[in-house]
PDB file of N, CA and C in Angstrom:
ATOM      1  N   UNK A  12      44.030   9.210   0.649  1.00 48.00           N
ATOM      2  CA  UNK A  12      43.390  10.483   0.473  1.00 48.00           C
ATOM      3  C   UNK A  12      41.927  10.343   0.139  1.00 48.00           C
ATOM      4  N   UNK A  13      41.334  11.227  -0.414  1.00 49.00           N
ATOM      5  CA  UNK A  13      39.797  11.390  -0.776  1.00 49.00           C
ATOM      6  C   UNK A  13      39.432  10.169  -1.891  1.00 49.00           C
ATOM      7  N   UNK A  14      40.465  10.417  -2.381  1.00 55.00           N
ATOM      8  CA  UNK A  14      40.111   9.824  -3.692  1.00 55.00           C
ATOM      9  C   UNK A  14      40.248   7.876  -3.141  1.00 55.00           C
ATOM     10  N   UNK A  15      40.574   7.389  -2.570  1.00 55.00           N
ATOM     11  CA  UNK A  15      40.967   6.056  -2.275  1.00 55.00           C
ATOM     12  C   UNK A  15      39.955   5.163  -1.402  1.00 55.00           C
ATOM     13  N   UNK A  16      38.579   6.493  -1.444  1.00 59.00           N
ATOM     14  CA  UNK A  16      37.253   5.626  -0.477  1.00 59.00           C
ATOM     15  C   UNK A  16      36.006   6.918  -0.474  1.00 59.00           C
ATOM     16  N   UNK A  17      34.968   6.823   0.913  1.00 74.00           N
ATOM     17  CA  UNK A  17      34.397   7.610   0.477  1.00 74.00           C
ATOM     18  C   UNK A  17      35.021   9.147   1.142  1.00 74.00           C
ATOM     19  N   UNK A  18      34.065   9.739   1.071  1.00 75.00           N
ATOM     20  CA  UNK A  18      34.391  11.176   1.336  1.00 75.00           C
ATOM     21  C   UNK A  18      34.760  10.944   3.054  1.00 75.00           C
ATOM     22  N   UNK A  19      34.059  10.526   3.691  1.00 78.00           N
ATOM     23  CA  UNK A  19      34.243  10.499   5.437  1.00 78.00           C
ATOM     24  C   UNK A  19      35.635   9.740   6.114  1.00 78.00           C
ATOM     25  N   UNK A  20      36.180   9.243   5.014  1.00 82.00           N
ATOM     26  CA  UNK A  20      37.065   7.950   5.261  1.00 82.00           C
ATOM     27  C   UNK A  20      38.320   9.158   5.114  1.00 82.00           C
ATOM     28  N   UNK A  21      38.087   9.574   4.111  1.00 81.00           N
ATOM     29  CA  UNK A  21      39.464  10.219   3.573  1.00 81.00           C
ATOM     30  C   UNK A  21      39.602  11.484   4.343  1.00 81.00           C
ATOM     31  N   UNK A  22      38.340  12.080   4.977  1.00 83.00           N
ATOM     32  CA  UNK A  22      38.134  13.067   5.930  1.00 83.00           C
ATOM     33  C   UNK A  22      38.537  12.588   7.262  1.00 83.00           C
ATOM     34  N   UNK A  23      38.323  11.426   7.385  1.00 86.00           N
ATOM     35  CA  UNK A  23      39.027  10.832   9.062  1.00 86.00           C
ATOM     36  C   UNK A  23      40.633  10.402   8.756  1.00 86.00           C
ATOM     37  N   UNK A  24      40.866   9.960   7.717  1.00 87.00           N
ATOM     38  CA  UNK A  24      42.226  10.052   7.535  1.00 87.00           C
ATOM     39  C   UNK A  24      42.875  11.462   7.931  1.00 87.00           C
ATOM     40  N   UNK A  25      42.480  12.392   6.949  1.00 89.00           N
ATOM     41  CA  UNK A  25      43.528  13.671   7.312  1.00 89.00           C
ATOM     42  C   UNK A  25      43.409  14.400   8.758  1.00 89.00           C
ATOM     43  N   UNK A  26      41.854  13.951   9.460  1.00 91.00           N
ATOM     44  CA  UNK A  26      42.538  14.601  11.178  1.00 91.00           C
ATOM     45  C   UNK A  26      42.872  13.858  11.175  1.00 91.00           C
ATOM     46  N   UNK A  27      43.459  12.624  11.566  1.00 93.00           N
ATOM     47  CA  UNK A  27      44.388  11.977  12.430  1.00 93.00           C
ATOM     48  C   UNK A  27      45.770  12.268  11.983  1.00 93.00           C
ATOM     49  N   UNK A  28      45.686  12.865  10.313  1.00 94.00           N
ATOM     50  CA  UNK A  28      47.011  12.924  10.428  1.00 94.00           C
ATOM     51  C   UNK A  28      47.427  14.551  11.022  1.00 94.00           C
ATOM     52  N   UNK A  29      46.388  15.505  10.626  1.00 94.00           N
ATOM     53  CA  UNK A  29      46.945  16.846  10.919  1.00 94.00           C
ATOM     54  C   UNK A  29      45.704  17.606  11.713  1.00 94.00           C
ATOM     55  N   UNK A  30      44.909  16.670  12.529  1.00 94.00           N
ATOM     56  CA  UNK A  30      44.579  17.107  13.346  1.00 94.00           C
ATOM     57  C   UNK A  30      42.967  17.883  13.059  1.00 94.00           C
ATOM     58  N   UNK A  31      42.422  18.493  14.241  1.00 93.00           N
ATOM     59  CA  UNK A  31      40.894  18.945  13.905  1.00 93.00           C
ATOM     60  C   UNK A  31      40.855  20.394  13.546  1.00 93.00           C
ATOM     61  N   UNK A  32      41.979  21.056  12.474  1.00 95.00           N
ATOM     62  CA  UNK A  32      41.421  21.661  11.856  1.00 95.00           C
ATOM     63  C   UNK A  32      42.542  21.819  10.564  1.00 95.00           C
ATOM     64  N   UNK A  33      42.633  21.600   9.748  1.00 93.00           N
ATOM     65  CA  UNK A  33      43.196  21.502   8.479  1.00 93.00           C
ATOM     66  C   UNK A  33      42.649  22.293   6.875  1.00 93.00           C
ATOM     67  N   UNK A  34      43.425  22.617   6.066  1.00 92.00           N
ATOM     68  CA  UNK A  34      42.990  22.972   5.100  1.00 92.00           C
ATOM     69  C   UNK A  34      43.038  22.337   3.998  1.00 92.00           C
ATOM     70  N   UNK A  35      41.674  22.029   3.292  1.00 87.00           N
ATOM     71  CA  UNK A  35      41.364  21.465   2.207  1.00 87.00           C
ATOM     72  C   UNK A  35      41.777  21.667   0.927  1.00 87.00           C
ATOM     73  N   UNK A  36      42.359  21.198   0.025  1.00 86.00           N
ATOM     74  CA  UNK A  36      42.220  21.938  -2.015  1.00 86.00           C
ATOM     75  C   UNK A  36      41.321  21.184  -2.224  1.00 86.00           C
ATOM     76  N   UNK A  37      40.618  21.846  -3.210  1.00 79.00           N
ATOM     77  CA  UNK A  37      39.528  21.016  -4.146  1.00 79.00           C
ATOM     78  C   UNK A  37      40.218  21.689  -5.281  1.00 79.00           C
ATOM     79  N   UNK A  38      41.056  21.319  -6.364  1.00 84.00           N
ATOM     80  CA  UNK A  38      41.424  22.607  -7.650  1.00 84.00           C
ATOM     81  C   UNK A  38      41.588  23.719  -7.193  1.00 84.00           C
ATOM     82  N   UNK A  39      41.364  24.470  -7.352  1.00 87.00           N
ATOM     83  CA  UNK A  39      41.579  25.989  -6.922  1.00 87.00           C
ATOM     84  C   UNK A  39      40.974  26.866  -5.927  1.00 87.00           C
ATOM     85  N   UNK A  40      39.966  25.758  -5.469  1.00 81.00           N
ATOM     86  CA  UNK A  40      39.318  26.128  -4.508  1.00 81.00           C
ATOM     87  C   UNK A  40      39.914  25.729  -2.896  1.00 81.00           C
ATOM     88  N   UNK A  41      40.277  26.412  -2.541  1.00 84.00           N
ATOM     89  CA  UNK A  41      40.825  25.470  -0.582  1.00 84.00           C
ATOM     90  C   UNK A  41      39.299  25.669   0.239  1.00 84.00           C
ATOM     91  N   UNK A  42      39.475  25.141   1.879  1.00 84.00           N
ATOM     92  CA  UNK A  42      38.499  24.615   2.295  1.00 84.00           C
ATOM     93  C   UNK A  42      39.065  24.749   3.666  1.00 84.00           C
ATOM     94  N   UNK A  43      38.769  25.549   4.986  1.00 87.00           N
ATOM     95  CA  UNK A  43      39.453  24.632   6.202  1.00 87.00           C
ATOM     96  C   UNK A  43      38.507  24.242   6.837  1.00 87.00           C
ATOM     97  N   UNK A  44      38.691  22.416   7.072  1.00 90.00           N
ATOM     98  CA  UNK A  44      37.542  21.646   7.924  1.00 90.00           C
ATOM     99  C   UNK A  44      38.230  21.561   9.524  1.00 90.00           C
ATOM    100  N   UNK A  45      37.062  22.154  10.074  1.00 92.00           N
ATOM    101  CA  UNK A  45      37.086  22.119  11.928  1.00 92.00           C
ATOM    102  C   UNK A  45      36.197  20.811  12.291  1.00 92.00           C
ATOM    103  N   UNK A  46      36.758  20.475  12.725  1.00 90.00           N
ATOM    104  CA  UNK A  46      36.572  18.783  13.209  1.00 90.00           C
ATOM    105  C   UNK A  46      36.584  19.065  15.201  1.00 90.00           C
ATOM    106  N   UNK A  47      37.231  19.953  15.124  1.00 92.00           N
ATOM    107  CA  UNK A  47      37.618  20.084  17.091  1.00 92.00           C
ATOM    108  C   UNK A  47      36.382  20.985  17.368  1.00 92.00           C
ATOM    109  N   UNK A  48      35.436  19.573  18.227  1.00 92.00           N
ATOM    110  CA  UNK A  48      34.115  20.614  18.981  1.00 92.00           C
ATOM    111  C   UNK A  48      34.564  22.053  19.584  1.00 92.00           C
ATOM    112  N   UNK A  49      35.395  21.961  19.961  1.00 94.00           N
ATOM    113  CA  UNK A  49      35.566  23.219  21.154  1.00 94.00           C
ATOM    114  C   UNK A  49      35.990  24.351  19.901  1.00 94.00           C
ATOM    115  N   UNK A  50      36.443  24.331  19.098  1.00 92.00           N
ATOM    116  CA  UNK A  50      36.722  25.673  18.194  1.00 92.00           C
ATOM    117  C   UNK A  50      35.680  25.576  17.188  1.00 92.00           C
ATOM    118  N   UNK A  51      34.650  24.501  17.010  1.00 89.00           N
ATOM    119  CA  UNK A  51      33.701  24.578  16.008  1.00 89.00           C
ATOM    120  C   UNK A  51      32.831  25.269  16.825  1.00 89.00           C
ATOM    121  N   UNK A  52      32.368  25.182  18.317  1.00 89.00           N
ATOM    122  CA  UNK A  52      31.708  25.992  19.144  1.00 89.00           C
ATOM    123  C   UNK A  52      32.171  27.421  19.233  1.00 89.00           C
ATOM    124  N   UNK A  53      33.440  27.885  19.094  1.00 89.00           N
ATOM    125  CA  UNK A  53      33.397  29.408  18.968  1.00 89.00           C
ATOM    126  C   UNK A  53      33.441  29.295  17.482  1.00 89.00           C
ATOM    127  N   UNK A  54      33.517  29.158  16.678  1.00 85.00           N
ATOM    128  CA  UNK A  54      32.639  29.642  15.050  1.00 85.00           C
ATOM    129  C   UNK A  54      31.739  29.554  15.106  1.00 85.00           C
ATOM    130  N   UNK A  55      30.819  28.526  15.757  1.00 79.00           N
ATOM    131  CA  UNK A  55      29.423  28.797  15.481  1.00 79.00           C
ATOM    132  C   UNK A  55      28.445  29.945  16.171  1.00 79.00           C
ATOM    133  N   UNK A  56      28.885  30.021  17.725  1.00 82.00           N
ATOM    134  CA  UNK A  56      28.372  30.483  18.508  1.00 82.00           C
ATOM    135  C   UNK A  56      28.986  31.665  19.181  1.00 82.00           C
ATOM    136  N   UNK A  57      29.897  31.722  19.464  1.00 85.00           N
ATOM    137  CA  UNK A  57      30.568  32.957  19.824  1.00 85.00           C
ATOM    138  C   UNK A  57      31.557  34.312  19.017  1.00 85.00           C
ATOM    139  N   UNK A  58      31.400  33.428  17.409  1.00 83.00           N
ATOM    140  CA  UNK A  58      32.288  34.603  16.981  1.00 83.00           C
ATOM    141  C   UNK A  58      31.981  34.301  15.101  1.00 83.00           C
ATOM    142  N   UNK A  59      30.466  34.157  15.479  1.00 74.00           N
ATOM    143  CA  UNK A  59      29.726  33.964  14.011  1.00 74.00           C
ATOM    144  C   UNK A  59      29.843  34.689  13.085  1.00 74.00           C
ATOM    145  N   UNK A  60      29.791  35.761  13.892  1.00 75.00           N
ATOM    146  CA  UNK A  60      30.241  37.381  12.466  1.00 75.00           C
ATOM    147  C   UNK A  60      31.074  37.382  11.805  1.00 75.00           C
ATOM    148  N   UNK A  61      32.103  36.925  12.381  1.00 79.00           N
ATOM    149  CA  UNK A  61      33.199  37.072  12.145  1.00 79.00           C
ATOM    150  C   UNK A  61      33.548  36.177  10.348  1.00 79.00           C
ATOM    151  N   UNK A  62      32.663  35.006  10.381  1.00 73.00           N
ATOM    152  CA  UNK A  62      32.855  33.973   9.282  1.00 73.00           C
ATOM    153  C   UNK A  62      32.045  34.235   8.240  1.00 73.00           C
ATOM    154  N   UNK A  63      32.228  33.855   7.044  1.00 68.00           N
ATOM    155  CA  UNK A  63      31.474  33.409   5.683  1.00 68.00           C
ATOM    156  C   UNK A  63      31.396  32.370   5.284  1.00 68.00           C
ATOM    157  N   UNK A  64      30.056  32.102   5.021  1.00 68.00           N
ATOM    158  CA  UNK A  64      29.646  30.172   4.197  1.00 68.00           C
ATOM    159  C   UNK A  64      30.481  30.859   2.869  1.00 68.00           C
ATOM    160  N   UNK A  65      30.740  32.138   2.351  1.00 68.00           N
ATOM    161  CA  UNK A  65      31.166  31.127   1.048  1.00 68.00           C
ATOM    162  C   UNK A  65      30.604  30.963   0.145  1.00 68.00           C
ATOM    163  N   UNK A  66      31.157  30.900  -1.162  1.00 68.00           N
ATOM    164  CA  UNK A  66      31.250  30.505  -2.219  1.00 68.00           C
ATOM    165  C   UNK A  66      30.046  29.082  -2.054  1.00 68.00           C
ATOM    166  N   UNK A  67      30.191  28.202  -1.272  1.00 66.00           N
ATOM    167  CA  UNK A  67      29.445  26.953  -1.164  1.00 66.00           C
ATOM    168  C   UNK A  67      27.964  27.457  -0.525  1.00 66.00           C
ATOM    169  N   UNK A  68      28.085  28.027   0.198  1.00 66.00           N
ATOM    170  CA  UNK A  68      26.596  28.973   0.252  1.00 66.00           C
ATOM    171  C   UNK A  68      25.339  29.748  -1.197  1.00 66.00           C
ATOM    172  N   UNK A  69      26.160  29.638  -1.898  1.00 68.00           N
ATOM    173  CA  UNK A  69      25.973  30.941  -3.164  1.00 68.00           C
ATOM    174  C   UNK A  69      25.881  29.475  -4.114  1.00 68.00           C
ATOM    175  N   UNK A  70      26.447  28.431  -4.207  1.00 70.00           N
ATOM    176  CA  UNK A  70      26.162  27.323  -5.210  1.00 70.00           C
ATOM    177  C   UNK A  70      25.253  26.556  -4.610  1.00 70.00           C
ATOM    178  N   UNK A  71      24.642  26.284  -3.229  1.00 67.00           N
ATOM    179  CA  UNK A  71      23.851  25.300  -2.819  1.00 67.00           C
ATOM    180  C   UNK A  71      22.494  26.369  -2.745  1.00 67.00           C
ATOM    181  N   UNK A  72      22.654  27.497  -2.606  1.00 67.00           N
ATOM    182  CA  UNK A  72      21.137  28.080  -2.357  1.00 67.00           C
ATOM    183  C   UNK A  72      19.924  27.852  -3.149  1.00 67.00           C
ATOM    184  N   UNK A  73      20.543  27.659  -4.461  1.00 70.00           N
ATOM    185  CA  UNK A  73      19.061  27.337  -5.564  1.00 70.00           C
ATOM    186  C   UNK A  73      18.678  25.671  -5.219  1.00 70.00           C
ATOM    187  N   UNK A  74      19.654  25.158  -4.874  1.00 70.00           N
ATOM    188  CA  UNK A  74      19.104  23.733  -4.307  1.00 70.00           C
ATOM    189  C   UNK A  74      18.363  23.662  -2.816  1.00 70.00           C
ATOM    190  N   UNK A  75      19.031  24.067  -2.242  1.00 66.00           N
ATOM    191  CA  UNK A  75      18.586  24.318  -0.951  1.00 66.00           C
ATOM    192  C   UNK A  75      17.163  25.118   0.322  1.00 66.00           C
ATOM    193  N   UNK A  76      17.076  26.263  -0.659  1.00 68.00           N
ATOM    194  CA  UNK A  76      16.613  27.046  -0.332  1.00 68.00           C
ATOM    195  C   UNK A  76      17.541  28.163   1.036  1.00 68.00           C
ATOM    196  N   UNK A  77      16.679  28.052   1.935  1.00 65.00           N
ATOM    197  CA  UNK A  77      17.165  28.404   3.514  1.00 65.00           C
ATOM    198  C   UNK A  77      17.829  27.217   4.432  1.00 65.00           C
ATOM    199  N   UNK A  78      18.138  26.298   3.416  1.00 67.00           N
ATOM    200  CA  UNK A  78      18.647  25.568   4.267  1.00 67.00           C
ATOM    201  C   UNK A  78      19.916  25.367   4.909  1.00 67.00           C
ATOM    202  N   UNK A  79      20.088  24.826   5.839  1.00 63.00           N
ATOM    203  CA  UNK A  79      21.452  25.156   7.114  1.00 63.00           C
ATOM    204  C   UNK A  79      22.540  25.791   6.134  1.00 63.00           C
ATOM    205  N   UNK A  80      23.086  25.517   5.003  1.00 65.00           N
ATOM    206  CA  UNK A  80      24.191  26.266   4.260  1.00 65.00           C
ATOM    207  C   UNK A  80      23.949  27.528   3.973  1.00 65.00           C
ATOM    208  N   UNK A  81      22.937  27.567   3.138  1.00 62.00           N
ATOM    209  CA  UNK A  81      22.991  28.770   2.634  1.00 62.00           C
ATOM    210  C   UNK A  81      21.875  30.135   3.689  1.00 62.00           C
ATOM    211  N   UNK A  82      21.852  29.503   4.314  1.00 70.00           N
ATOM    212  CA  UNK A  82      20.791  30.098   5.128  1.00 70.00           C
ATOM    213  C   UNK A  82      21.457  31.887   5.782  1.00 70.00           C
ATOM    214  N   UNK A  83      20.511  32.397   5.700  1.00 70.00           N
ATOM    215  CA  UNK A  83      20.780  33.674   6.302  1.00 70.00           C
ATOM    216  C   UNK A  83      21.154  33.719   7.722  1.00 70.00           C
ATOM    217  N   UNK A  84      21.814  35.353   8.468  1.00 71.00           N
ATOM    218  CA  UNK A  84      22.254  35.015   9.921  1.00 71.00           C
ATOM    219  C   UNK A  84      21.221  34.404  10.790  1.00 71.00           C
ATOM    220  N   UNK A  85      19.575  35.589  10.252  1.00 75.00           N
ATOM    221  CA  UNK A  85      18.856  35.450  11.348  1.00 75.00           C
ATOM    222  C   UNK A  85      18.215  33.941  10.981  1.00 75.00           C
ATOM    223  N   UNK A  86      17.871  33.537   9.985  1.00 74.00           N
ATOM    224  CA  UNK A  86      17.065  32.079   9.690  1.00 74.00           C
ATOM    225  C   UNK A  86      18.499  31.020  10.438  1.00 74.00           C
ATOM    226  N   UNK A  87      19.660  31.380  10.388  1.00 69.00           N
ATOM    227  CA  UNK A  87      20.456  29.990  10.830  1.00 69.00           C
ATOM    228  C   UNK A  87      20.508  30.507  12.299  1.00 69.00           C
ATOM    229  N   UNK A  88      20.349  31.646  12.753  1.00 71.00           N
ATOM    230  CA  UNK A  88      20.430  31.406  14.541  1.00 71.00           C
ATOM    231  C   UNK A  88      19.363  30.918  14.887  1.00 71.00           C
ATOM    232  N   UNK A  89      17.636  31.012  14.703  1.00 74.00           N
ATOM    233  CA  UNK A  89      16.779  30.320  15.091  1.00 74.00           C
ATOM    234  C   UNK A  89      16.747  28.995  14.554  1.00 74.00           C
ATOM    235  N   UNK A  90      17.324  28.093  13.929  1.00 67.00           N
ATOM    236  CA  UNK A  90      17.356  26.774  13.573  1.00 67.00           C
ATOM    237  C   UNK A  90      18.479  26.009  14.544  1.00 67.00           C
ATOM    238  N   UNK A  91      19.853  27.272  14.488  1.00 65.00           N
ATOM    239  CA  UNK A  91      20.740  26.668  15.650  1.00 65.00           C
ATOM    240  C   UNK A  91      20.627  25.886  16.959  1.00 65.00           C
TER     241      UNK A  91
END
């Protein structure tokens, strides 16, 4: 699992076991990571409205600024 290496290791472990899109726990928090280009391409691009960054948007913004997370619709479609 996560805990047994780094973060990318334990992230390539679980697609192979359940594939490119799965749901995460962190504590009480869940997570679902899209790993499969072809459905990360309709979240990003064809059915953007539809999604929210989240909670992880709202904790990285004072670090971040506008950057790719927390970034607004129109600042993340012209960076897209």
């Amino acid at each position: 699992g996560l805990l047994e290496g780094s973060l990318f290791l334990g992230l390539q472990t679980y697609f192979e076991k359940y594939g490119g899109v799965y749901k995460l726990l962190f504590g009480p928090k869940s997570f679902i990571v899209v790993s499969d280009p072809i459905i990360a391409k309709y979240i990003l691009r064809e059915n953007a409205k539809a999604y929210d960054k989240g909670v992880l948007a709202e904790i990285l913004a004072p670090i971040m600024g506008k950057g790719l997370i927390p970034a607004d619709p129109e600042t993340w479609r012209v960076r897209r």
